[in-house]
Amino acid sequence: MFETLAPEPEDQIMALGALFRADPRQGRIDLGIGVYRDAAGRTPVMAAVREAERRIWEGETTKSYTALAGDAAFNDAIVDLVLGEGLARSGRVSVAATPGGTGAIRQAADLIARARPGATVWLPDPTWPNHPAVLAPAGLRVAHYRYYDAATGGVDLGGMLADLGRAGAGDVIVLHGACHNPTGADLGPEGWAAVVGLCAARGAVPLIDLAYMGFGAGLGADAAGTRTLAHALPEVLVAVSCSKNFGIYRERTGALIALTPEGSRRAAMQGTLTALNRTAYSFPPDHGARIVATILADPGLRAQWEGELDAIRTGMIANRAALAAELARLGGGARFDRIAAQRGMFSLLPVSPGAVARLRADHAIYLVANGRMNVAGLTPANVPAVARAIIAAMAEGAAG
Ligand code: LMR
């Protein structure tokens, strides 16, 4: 029967990683996959995570099952972290732990399809390529709205609102909570307020992908848009990832949070999230969730984690400023100023696909084909070479 299967196209981000690993050139630079690296090029285990693991290892007496929706200590802690305590205690919140942020998007897709089969899901253009890949197989219709203004490097709010003005009641609007992937261009307070008005007017439901909380402007600031929507709208979905901000990528730790209006609907929502976990994988993975719960419950560990997270965030901002300054110094002009203004792990370099190909072929610098750069792959030591290569790759294109 399996002769019916066609070869799947490779995931472009993973394929790029394989090309990088196979490249024998000394000094090759990986600005591809969204994994944090420090100035030495390592993806370290955070000290707070190590200490939490030590405590778990010493204190854990069983590996028996937890609960289908995940361990309550993790679920409560992640809801508090994302929504703040006021909303967390409002009686509007359902939550299920999931295998990473992708698992949360996957469970959201099934939840939406169960509530409204064939619903339309609106994605920003551009977005993380796995969004349509995960959402469409649930039978959802994928539509796109304008998001990025390539001329300014900011959000095209007018275009976004015009496109989403065509959304219907029960449509779902995917938003990046902070640190937009791949552009680094985020909505500000005005943009989030406009999204509230739009969702209220159209009867659309936001699905916020919060994969980089703490990587942009700080933990609270990165949750501000999510909280604005959660307070103002009756129904909101939030897909949370702990992969990046706790650095526990392979532990697959995340959660799907659903807000419903106060009253009786919560029981049906919590029951559905629990049933969706049961039918997808029974119990969500626990080790990463236990690490997160241990850190968030202990004031000392929490302060240590927040300090480490802040160092990661400010390091990426410093990388951004250094690259933008070096590109300006080399005559790149104002077009690269956006790199310093954008936030999170990614920016879209304003260069052609040809320049991206030349950066890889001629300079051993790896970016995603659309020009997405992982700014955490920059270091004080490699910034001058990256800037020179970008200018050279652009010039080669102009000459060719
Ligand atoms: C990325 O966008 O590079 C990361 O989110 C990793 C992934 O799974 O694609």
Tab-separated table of C-alpha atoms and ligand atoms in Angstrom:
chain	number	residue	atom	x	y	z
A	1	MET	CA	0.000	0.000	0.000
A	2	PHE	CA	2.817	2.445	0.692
A	3	GLU	CA	3.669	2.733	-2.992
A	4	THR	CA	1.064	5.506	-2.908
A	5	LEU	CA	3.379	7.705	-0.835
A	6	ALA	CA	5.197	10.441	-2.707
A	7	PRO	CA	8.569	11.692	-1.414
A	8	GLU	CA	8.018	14.648	0.895
A	9	PRO	CA	9.772	17.900	0.074
A	10	GLU	CA	12.561	18.492	2.589
A	11	ASP	CA	11.932	20.998	5.381
A	12	GLN	CA	13.969	23.949	4.136
A	13	ILE	CA	15.265	24.995	7.569
A	14	MET	CA	16.402	21.463	8.448
A	15	ALA	CA	17.876	20.927	4.960
A	16	LEU	CA	19.939	24.082	5.395
A	17	GLY	CA	21.300	22.722	8.682
A	18	ALA	CA	22.372	19.510	6.924
A	19	LEU	CA	24.164	21.511	4.218
A	20	PHE	CA	25.950	23.526	6.882
A	21	ARG	CA	27.122	20.445	8.764
A	22	ALA	CA	28.433	18.933	5.516
A	23	ASP	CA	30.386	22.090	4.611
A	24	PRO	CA	34.110	21.452	5.313
A	25	ARG	CA	35.164	25.106	5.085
A	26	GLN	CA	36.887	26.587	8.145
A	27	GLY	CA	35.033	29.539	9.610
A	28	ARG	CA	31.640	28.677	8.096
A	29	ILE	CA	28.877	30.609	9.868
A	30	ASP	CA	25.408	29.208	10.612
A	31	LEU	CA	22.748	31.932	10.656
A	32	GLY	CA	20.001	29.406	9.796
A	33	ILE	CA	17.926	27.389	12.264
A	34	GLY	CA	16.395	29.208	15.205
A	35	VAL	CA	18.560	27.864	17.996
A	36	TYR	CA	20.296	30.253	20.404
A	37	ARG	CA	24.074	30.237	20.429
A	38	ASP	CA	26.397	32.141	22.720
A	39	ALA	CA	29.487	34.096	21.680
A	40	ALA	CA	31.464	30.821	21.611
A	41	GLY	CA	28.922	29.296	19.230
A	42	ARG	CA	27.483	26.913	21.820
A	43	THR	CA	23.877	26.260	22.790
A	44	PRO	CA	24.461	25.846	26.515
A	45	VAL	CA	22.201	24.246	29.089
A	46	MET	CA	21.106	27.152	31.286
A	47	ALA	CA	22.457	27.003	34.842
A	48	ALA	CA	18.929	27.284	36.262
A	49	VAL	CA	17.896	24.304	34.117
A	50	ARG	CA	20.849	22.239	35.319
A	51	GLU	CA	20.006	22.998	38.928
A	52	ALA	CA	16.328	22.165	38.384
A	53	GLU	CA	17.335	18.874	36.777
A	54	ARG	CA	19.572	18.072	39.728
A	55	ARG	CA	16.701	18.683	42.143
A	56	ILE	CA	14.334	16.577	40.012
A	57	TRP	CA	16.873	13.775	39.809
A	58	GLU	CA	17.323	13.793	43.592
A	59	GLY	CA	13.666	14.209	44.492
A	60	GLU	CA	11.709	12.282	41.902
A	61	THR	CA	10.327	9.053	43.314
A	62	THR	CA	8.330	7.778	40.334
A	63	LYS	CA	8.054	7.999	36.574
A	64	SER	CA	4.410	6.980	36.603
A	65	TYR	CA	1.935	8.956	34.505
A	66	THR	CA	0.947	12.499	35.425
A	67	ALA	CA	-2.346	13.795	33.973
A	68	LEU	CA	-3.610	13.729	30.393
A	69	ALA	CA	-3.569	17.518	30.190
A	70	GLY	CA	-0.117	17.601	31.780
A	71	ASP	CA	1.152	18.161	35.301
A	72	ALA	CA	-0.911	20.784	37.151
A	73	ALA	CA	2.174	22.492	38.591
A	74	PHE	CA	3.501	23.150	35.072
A	75	ASN	CA	0.130	24.124	33.647
A	76	ASP	CA	-0.559	26.639	36.423
A	77	ALA	CA	2.957	28.072	36.222
A	78	ILE	CA	2.912	28.541	32.461
A	79	VAL	CA	-0.528	30.170	32.547
A	80	ASP	CA	0.687	32.592	35.258
A	81	LEU	CA	3.839	33.353	33.283
A	82	VAL	CA	1.998	34.051	30.040
A	83	LEU	CA	-1.253	35.633	31.165
A	84	GLY	CA	-0.344	37.107	34.545
A	85	GLU	CA	-2.017	36.061	37.758
A	86	GLY	CA	-5.210	38.105	37.326
A	87	LEU	CA	-6.315	36.360	34.161
A	88	ALA	CA	-4.959	33.038	35.323
A	89	ARG	CA	-7.443	33.064	38.211
A	90	SER	CA	-10.356	34.358	36.127
A	91	GLY	CA	-12.098	31.045	35.485
A	92	ARG	CA	-11.710	31.593	31.742
A	93	VAL	CA	-8.577	29.551	31.228
A	94	SER	CA	-8.127	25.972	29.980
A	95	VAL	CA	-4.694	24.523	29.349
A	96	ALA	CA	-2.991	21.381	28.143
A	97	ALA	CA	0.719	20.668	28.102
A	98	THR	CA	2.003	19.742	24.653
A	99	PRO	CA	5.199	18.436	23.046
A	100	GLY	CA	6.755	21.837	22.356
A	101	GLY	CA	5.249	24.847	20.659
A	102	THR	CA	4.732	22.883	17.461
A	103	GLY	CA	2.679	20.385	19.463
A	104	ALA	CA	0.573	23.279	20.732
A	105	ILE	CA	-0.068	24.498	17.176
A	106	ARG	CA	-0.888	20.924	16.171
A	107	GLN	CA	-3.396	20.553	19.028
A	108	ALA	CA	-4.867	23.974	18.210
A	109	ALA	CA	-5.395	22.826	14.621
A	110	ASP	CA	-7.381	19.812	15.805
A	111	LEU	CA	-9.296	21.923	18.325
A	112	ILE	CA	-10.304	24.436	15.652
A	113	ALA	CA	-11.227	21.658	13.209
A	114	ARG	CA	-13.349	19.971	15.865
A	115	ALA	CA	-15.192	23.192	16.712
A	116	ARG	CA	-15.537	24.386	13.140
A	117	PRO	CA	-14.486	21.896	10.438
A	118	GLY	CA	-12.896	23.592	7.439
A	119	ALA	CA	-12.438	26.923	9.237
A	120	THR	CA	-10.217	29.505	7.578
A	121	VAL	CA	-6.934	30.239	9.326
A	122	TRP	CA	-5.190	33.492	8.391
A	123	LEU	CA	-1.402	33.516	8.463
A	124	PRO	CA	0.896	36.525	8.280
A	125	ASP	CA	2.943	36.872	5.115
A	126	PRO	CA	5.637	35.786	5.718
A	127	THR	CA	5.387	33.320	8.574
A	128	TRP	CA	7.129	30.241	9.971
A	129	PRO	CA	6.877	27.644	7.152
A	130	ASN	CA	5.645	24.998	9.588
A	131	HIS	CA	2.486	26.997	10.315
A	132	PRO	CA	0.675	26.102	7.079
A	133	ALA	CA	2.295	22.654	7.098
A	134	VAL	CA	0.763	21.853	10.499
A	135	LEU	CA	-2.569	23.646	10.116
A	136	ALA	CA	-3.662	22.588	6.625
A	137	PRO	CA	-3.652	18.796	7.192
A	138	ALA	CA	-6.282	19.291	9.918
A	139	GLY	CA	-8.616	20.246	7.058
A	140	LEU	CA	-8.339	23.964	7.730
A	141	ARG	CA	-8.296	26.451	4.890
A	142	VAL	CA	-5.163	28.592	4.929
A	143	ALA	CA	-5.324	32.248	3.873
A	144	HIS	CA	-2.625	34.910	4.147
A	145	TYR	CA	-2.655	38.516	5.248
A	146	ARG	CA	-0.076	41.196	4.505
A	147	TYR	CA	2.209	41.694	7.477
A	148	TYR	CA	5.741	42.757	6.669
A	149	ASP	CA	6.578	46.030	5.000
A	150	ALA	CA	9.812	45.207	3.163
A	151	ALA	CA	10.381	48.887	2.399
A	152	THR	CA	10.527	49.970	6.046
A	153	GLY	CA	11.341	46.713	7.841
A	154	GLY	CA	8.275	47.254	10.050
A	155	VAL	CA	4.703	45.973	10.106
A	156	ASP	CA	2.352	46.927	7.260
A	157	LEU	CA	-0.516	47.574	9.670
A	158	GLY	CA	-2.729	49.146	7.011
A	159	GLY	CA	-2.328	46.185	4.670
A	160	MET	CA	-2.802	43.740	7.533
A	161	LEU	CA	-6.055	45.332	8.680
A	162	ALA	CA	-7.341	45.638	5.123
A	163	ASP	CA	-6.742	41.928	4.431
A	164	LEU	CA	-8.112	40.802	7.780
A	165	GLY	CA	-11.169	42.949	7.171
A	166	ARG	CA	-12.233	40.068	4.920
A	167	ALA	CA	-12.105	37.575	7.809
A	168	GLY	CA	-15.438	36.066	8.733
A	169	ALA	CA	-16.992	35.034	12.042
A	170	GLY	CA	-15.201	31.942	13.322
A	171	ASP	CA	-12.109	32.507	11.211
A	172	VAL	CA	-8.836	32.151	13.110
A	173	ILE	CA	-6.048	34.732	12.891
A	174	VAL	CA	-2.526	33.511	13.652
A	175	LEU	CA	-0.359	36.173	15.279
A	176	HIS	CA	3.210	35.959	16.512
A	177	GLY	CA	3.102	37.090	20.154
A	178	ALA	CA	6.612	38.580	20.009
A	179	CYS	CA	9.792	38.244	17.959
A	180	HIS	CA	8.051	37.597	14.647
A	181	ASN	CA	9.587	34.695	12.751
A	182	PRO	CA	11.089	35.388	10.200
A	183	THR	CA	11.043	39.211	10.175
A	184	GLY	CA	11.688	40.440	13.734
A	185	ALA	CA	8.988	43.074	13.104
A	186	ASP	CA	6.447	43.111	15.929
A	187	LEU	CA	3.113	44.782	16.500
A	188	GLY	CA	3.240	47.650	19.004
A	189	PRO	CA	0.465	48.655	21.409
A	190	GLU	CA	-1.368	50.433	18.598
A	191	GLY	CA	-1.233	47.319	16.420
A	192	TRP	CA	-2.460	45.024	19.174
A	193	ALA	CA	-5.326	47.428	19.952
A	194	ALA	CA	-6.263	47.391	16.264
A	195	VAL	CA	-6.270	43.574	16.282
A	196	VAL	CA	-8.654	43.630	19.259
A	197	GLY	CA	-11.015	45.920	17.356
A	198	LEU	CA	-10.784	43.810	14.238
A	199	CYS	CA	-11.393	40.471	15.984
A	200	ALA	CA	-14.322	41.963	17.904
A	201	ALA	CA	-15.856	43.429	14.766
A	202	ARG	CA	-15.379	40.313	12.612
A	203	GLY	CA	-16.000	37.666	15.281
A	204	ALA	CA	-12.578	36.161	14.505
A	205	VAL	CA	-10.529	34.240	17.055
A	206	PRO	CA	-6.793	34.915	17.513
A	207	LEU	CA	-4.301	32.056	17.769
A	208	ILE	CA	-1.138	33.567	19.204
A	209	ASP	CA	2.119	31.711	18.652
A	210	LEU	CA	4.304	32.677	21.607
A	211	ALA	CA	7.546	30.861	20.877
A	212	TYR	CA	10.091	33.502	21.898
A	213	MET	CA	8.741	35.096	25.095
A	214	GLY	CA	11.670	36.885	26.740
A	215	PHE	CA	13.784	37.143	23.584
A	216	GLY	CA	12.376	40.490	22.418
A	217	ALA	CA	11.780	43.271	24.934
A	218	GLY	CA	11.615	41.198	28.138
A	219	LEU	CA	9.235	38.630	29.627
A	220	GLY	CA	6.362	40.961	30.528
A	221	ALA	CA	6.714	43.146	27.449
A	222	ASP	CA	6.727	40.122	25.148
A	223	ALA	CA	3.450	38.885	26.682
A	224	ALA	CA	1.783	42.313	26.542
A	225	GLY	CA	0.026	41.760	23.206
A	226	THR	CA	-1.198	38.338	24.294
A	227	ARG	CA	-2.566	39.773	27.535
A	228	THR	CA	-4.255	42.662	25.736
A	229	LEU	CA	-6.124	40.227	23.511
A	230	ALA	CA	-6.876	37.810	26.355
A	231	HIS	CA	-8.444	40.577	28.459
A	232	ALA	CA	-10.430	42.137	25.640
A	233	LEU	CA	-11.715	39.207	23.584
A	234	PRO	CA	-14.030	36.361	24.614
A	235	GLU	CA	-12.074	33.593	22.916
A	236	VAL	CA	-8.290	33.447	22.480
A	237	LEU	CA	-5.856	30.595	21.847
A	238	VAL	CA	-2.176	30.784	22.825
A	239	ALA	CA	0.440	28.255	21.693
A	240	VAL	CA	3.383	28.524	24.074
A	241	SER	CA	6.878	27.141	23.576
A	242	CYS	CA	9.499	26.721	26.302
A	243	SER	CA	12.097	25.501	23.797
A	244	LYS	CA	13.902	28.783	23.339
A	245	ASN	CA	13.410	30.759	26.544
A	246	PHE	CA	14.374	27.799	28.743
A	247	GLY	CA	16.789	26.402	26.134
A	248	ILE	CA	15.188	22.938	26.405
A	249	TYR	CA	14.512	22.378	22.711
A	250	ARG	CA	14.775	18.584	22.662
A	251	GLU	CA	12.663	18.143	25.786
A	252	ARG	CA	9.591	19.208	23.773
A	253	THR	CA	7.885	21.478	26.272
A	254	GLY	CA	4.941	23.706	25.505
A	255	ALA	CA	1.285	24.341	26.201
A	256	LEU	CA	-1.929	25.227	24.468
A	257	ILE	CA	-3.864	27.807	26.483
A	258	ALA	CA	-7.501	28.538	25.586
A	259	LEU	CA	-9.583	31.398	26.957
A	260	THR	CA	-13.360	31.164	26.885
A	261	PRO	CA	-15.931	33.568	28.315
A	262	GLU	CA	-16.657	33.279	32.026
A	263	GLY	CA	-19.232	30.655	32.804
A	264	SER	CA	-19.943	27.154	31.746
A	265	ARG	CA	-17.932	26.877	28.522
A	266	ARG	CA	-14.674	26.240	30.294
A	267	ALA	CA	-15.587	22.669	31.204
A	268	ALA	CA	-16.168	21.746	27.558
A	269	MET	CA	-12.933	23.443	26.490
A	270	GLN	CA	-10.787	21.807	29.172
A	271	GLY	CA	-12.406	18.466	28.425
A	272	THR	CA	-11.718	18.837	24.709
A	273	LEU	CA	-8.058	19.804	25.222
A	274	THR	CA	-7.650	16.791	27.496
A	275	ALA	CA	-9.340	14.464	24.996
A	276	LEU	CA	-7.197	15.830	22.150
A	277	ASN	CA	-4.071	14.993	24.154
A	278	ARG	CA	-5.411	11.520	24.917
A	279	THR	CA	-6.093	10.723	21.285
A	280	ALA	CA	-2.849	12.247	19.957
A	281	TYR	CA	-0.271	10.886	22.461
A	282	SER	CA	-2.063	10.144	25.753
A	283	PHE	CA	0.252	12.014	28.115
A	284	PRO	CA	2.444	14.934	27.092
A	285	PRO	CA	6.192	14.664	27.803
A	286	ASP	CA	6.962	15.541	31.411
A	287	HIS	CA	10.672	16.119	31.932
A	288	GLY	CA	10.894	19.574	30.364
A	289	ALA	CA	7.602	20.605	31.968
A	290	ARG	CA	8.979	19.535	35.347
A	291	ILE	CA	12.109	21.630	34.775
A	292	VAL	CA	10.005	24.685	33.945
A	293	ALA	CA	7.673	24.163	36.912
A	294	THR	CA	10.643	23.699	39.268
A	295	ILE	CA	12.275	26.915	38.073
A	296	LEU	CA	9.139	29.024	38.152
A	297	ALA	CA	8.129	27.825	41.633
A	298	ASP	CA	11.433	28.660	43.318
A	299	PRO	CA	12.207	32.390	43.707
A	300	GLY	CA	15.965	31.855	43.620
A	301	LEU	CA	15.949	29.608	40.560
A	302	ARG	CA	13.464	31.858	38.856
A	303	ALA	CA	15.650	34.919	39.392
A	304	GLN	CA	18.639	32.986	38.050
A	305	TRP	CA	16.690	31.920	34.945
A	306	GLU	CA	15.399	35.445	34.343
A	307	GLY	CA	18.968	36.728	34.588
A	308	GLU	CA	20.207	34.177	32.074
A	309	LEU	CA	17.306	34.905	29.746
A	310	ASP	CA	17.990	38.607	29.971
A	311	ALA	CA	21.636	38.066	29.066
A	312	ILE	CA	20.547	36.107	25.975
A	313	ARG	CA	18.133	38.871	24.994
A	314	THR	CA	20.568	41.728	25.464
A	315	GLY	CA	23.290	39.732	23.693
A	316	MET	CA	21.095	39.394	20.615
A	317	ILE	CA	20.278	43.101	20.723
A	318	ALA	CA	24.009	43.841	20.890
A	319	ASN	CA	24.615	41.558	17.897
A	320	ARG	CA	21.932	43.412	15.980
A	321	ALA	CA	23.429	46.808	16.777
A	322	ALA	CA	26.958	45.641	15.916
A	323	LEU	CA	25.972	44.220	12.518
A	324	ALA	CA	23.859	47.248	11.586
A	325	ALA	CA	26.702	49.594	12.566
A	326	GLU	CA	29.297	47.596	10.637
A	327	LEU	CA	27.085	47.464	7.530
A	328	ALA	CA	26.570	51.216	7.741
A	329	ARG	CA	30.331	51.743	8.138
A	330	LEU	CA	30.955	49.678	5.007
A	331	GLY	CA	28.546	51.827	2.997
A	332	GLY	CA	25.476	49.594	3.148
A	333	GLY	CA	23.239	52.624	3.614
A	334	ALA	CA	20.146	53.020	5.755
A	335	ARG	CA	18.499	49.843	4.501
A	336	PHE	CA	20.238	47.791	7.208
A	337	ASP	CA	19.206	50.046	10.130
A	338	ARG	CA	16.161	47.822	10.551
A	339	ILE	CA	18.342	45.001	11.868
A	340	ALA	CA	19.026	47.091	14.972
A	341	ALA	CA	15.378	48.063	15.381
A	342	GLN	CA	13.849	44.608	14.981
A	343	ARG	CA	13.636	42.174	17.888
A	344	GLY	CA	14.005	38.514	18.675
A	345	MET	CA	16.050	35.877	17.001
A	346	PHE	CA	15.401	36.744	13.368
A	347	SER	CA	15.574	39.466	10.766
A	348	LEU	CA	14.965	39.245	7.052
A	349	LEU	CA	18.054	40.642	5.375
A	350	PRO	CA	16.991	43.060	2.641
A	351	VAL	CA	19.020	41.212	-0.001
A	352	SER	CA	18.086	39.184	-3.087
A	353	PRO	CA	17.833	35.365	-3.207
A	354	GLY	CA	20.927	35.507	-5.420
A	355	ALA	CA	22.870	37.273	-2.673
A	356	VAL	CA	21.730	34.625	-0.160
A	357	ALA	CA	23.030	31.925	-2.527
A	358	ARG	CA	26.365	33.761	-2.979
A	359	LEU	CA	26.740	34.203	0.784
A	360	ARG	CA	26.591	30.433	1.094
A	361	ALA	CA	28.635	29.515	-1.989
A	362	ASP	CA	31.352	32.162	-1.756
A	363	HIS	CA	31.471	33.065	1.949
A	364	ALA	CA	30.217	29.921	3.780
A	365	ILE	CA	27.507	31.980	5.481
A	366	TYR	CA	24.208	30.155	5.801
A	367	LEU	CA	20.859	31.985	5.773
A	368	VAL	CA	17.383	30.623	4.990
A	369	ALA	CA	16.574	31.190	1.291
A	370	ASN	CA	14.195	34.073	2.003
A	371	GLY	CA	17.092	35.956	3.658
A	372	ARG	CA	16.173	35.061	7.244
A	373	MET	CA	19.134	35.490	9.560
A	374	ASN	CA	19.421	34.056	13.070
A	375	VAL	CA	21.034	36.967	14.895
A	376	ALA	CA	22.116	34.623	17.713
A	377	GLY	CA	24.545	33.085	15.221
A	378	LEU	CA	26.412	36.394	15.112
A	379	THR	CA	29.305	36.947	17.506
A	380	PRO	CA	31.508	39.966	18.174
A	381	ALA	CA	34.239	38.020	16.356
A	382	ASN	CA	32.273	37.151	13.197
A	383	VAL	CA	30.291	40.373	12.688
A	384	PRO	CA	32.996	42.109	10.578
A	385	ALA	CA	33.300	39.106	8.238
A	386	VAL	CA	29.510	38.728	7.945
A	387	ALA	CA	29.098	42.429	7.143
A	388	ARG	CA	31.884	42.348	4.521
A	389	ALA	CA	30.358	39.251	2.936
A	390	ILE	CA	26.875	40.786	2.776
A	391	ILE	CA	28.235	43.902	1.048
A	392	ALA	CA	30.316	41.766	-1.333
A	393	ALA	CA	27.421	39.405	-2.158
A	394	MET	CA	25.194	42.379	-2.966
A	395	ALA	CA	27.904	43.986	-5.111
A	396	GLU	CA	28.525	40.716	-7.000
A	397	GLY	CA	24.816	40.621	-7.816
A	398	ALA	CA	24.831	44.197	-9.037
A	399	ALA	CA	27.920	43.488	-11.172
A	400	GLY	CA	26.386	40.276	-12.562
B	1	LMR	C1	13.112	28.008	13.286
B	1	LMR	O1	12.203	28.673	12.776
B	1	LMR	O2	14.245	27.930	12.813
B	1	LMR	C2	12.846	27.259	14.564
B	1	LMR	O3	11.572	27.522	15.035
B	1	LMR	C3	13.150	25.821	14.451
B	1	LMR	C4	12.146	25.093	13.647
B	1	LMR	O4	11.589	24.115	14.177
B	1	LMR	O5	11.902	25.442	12.486
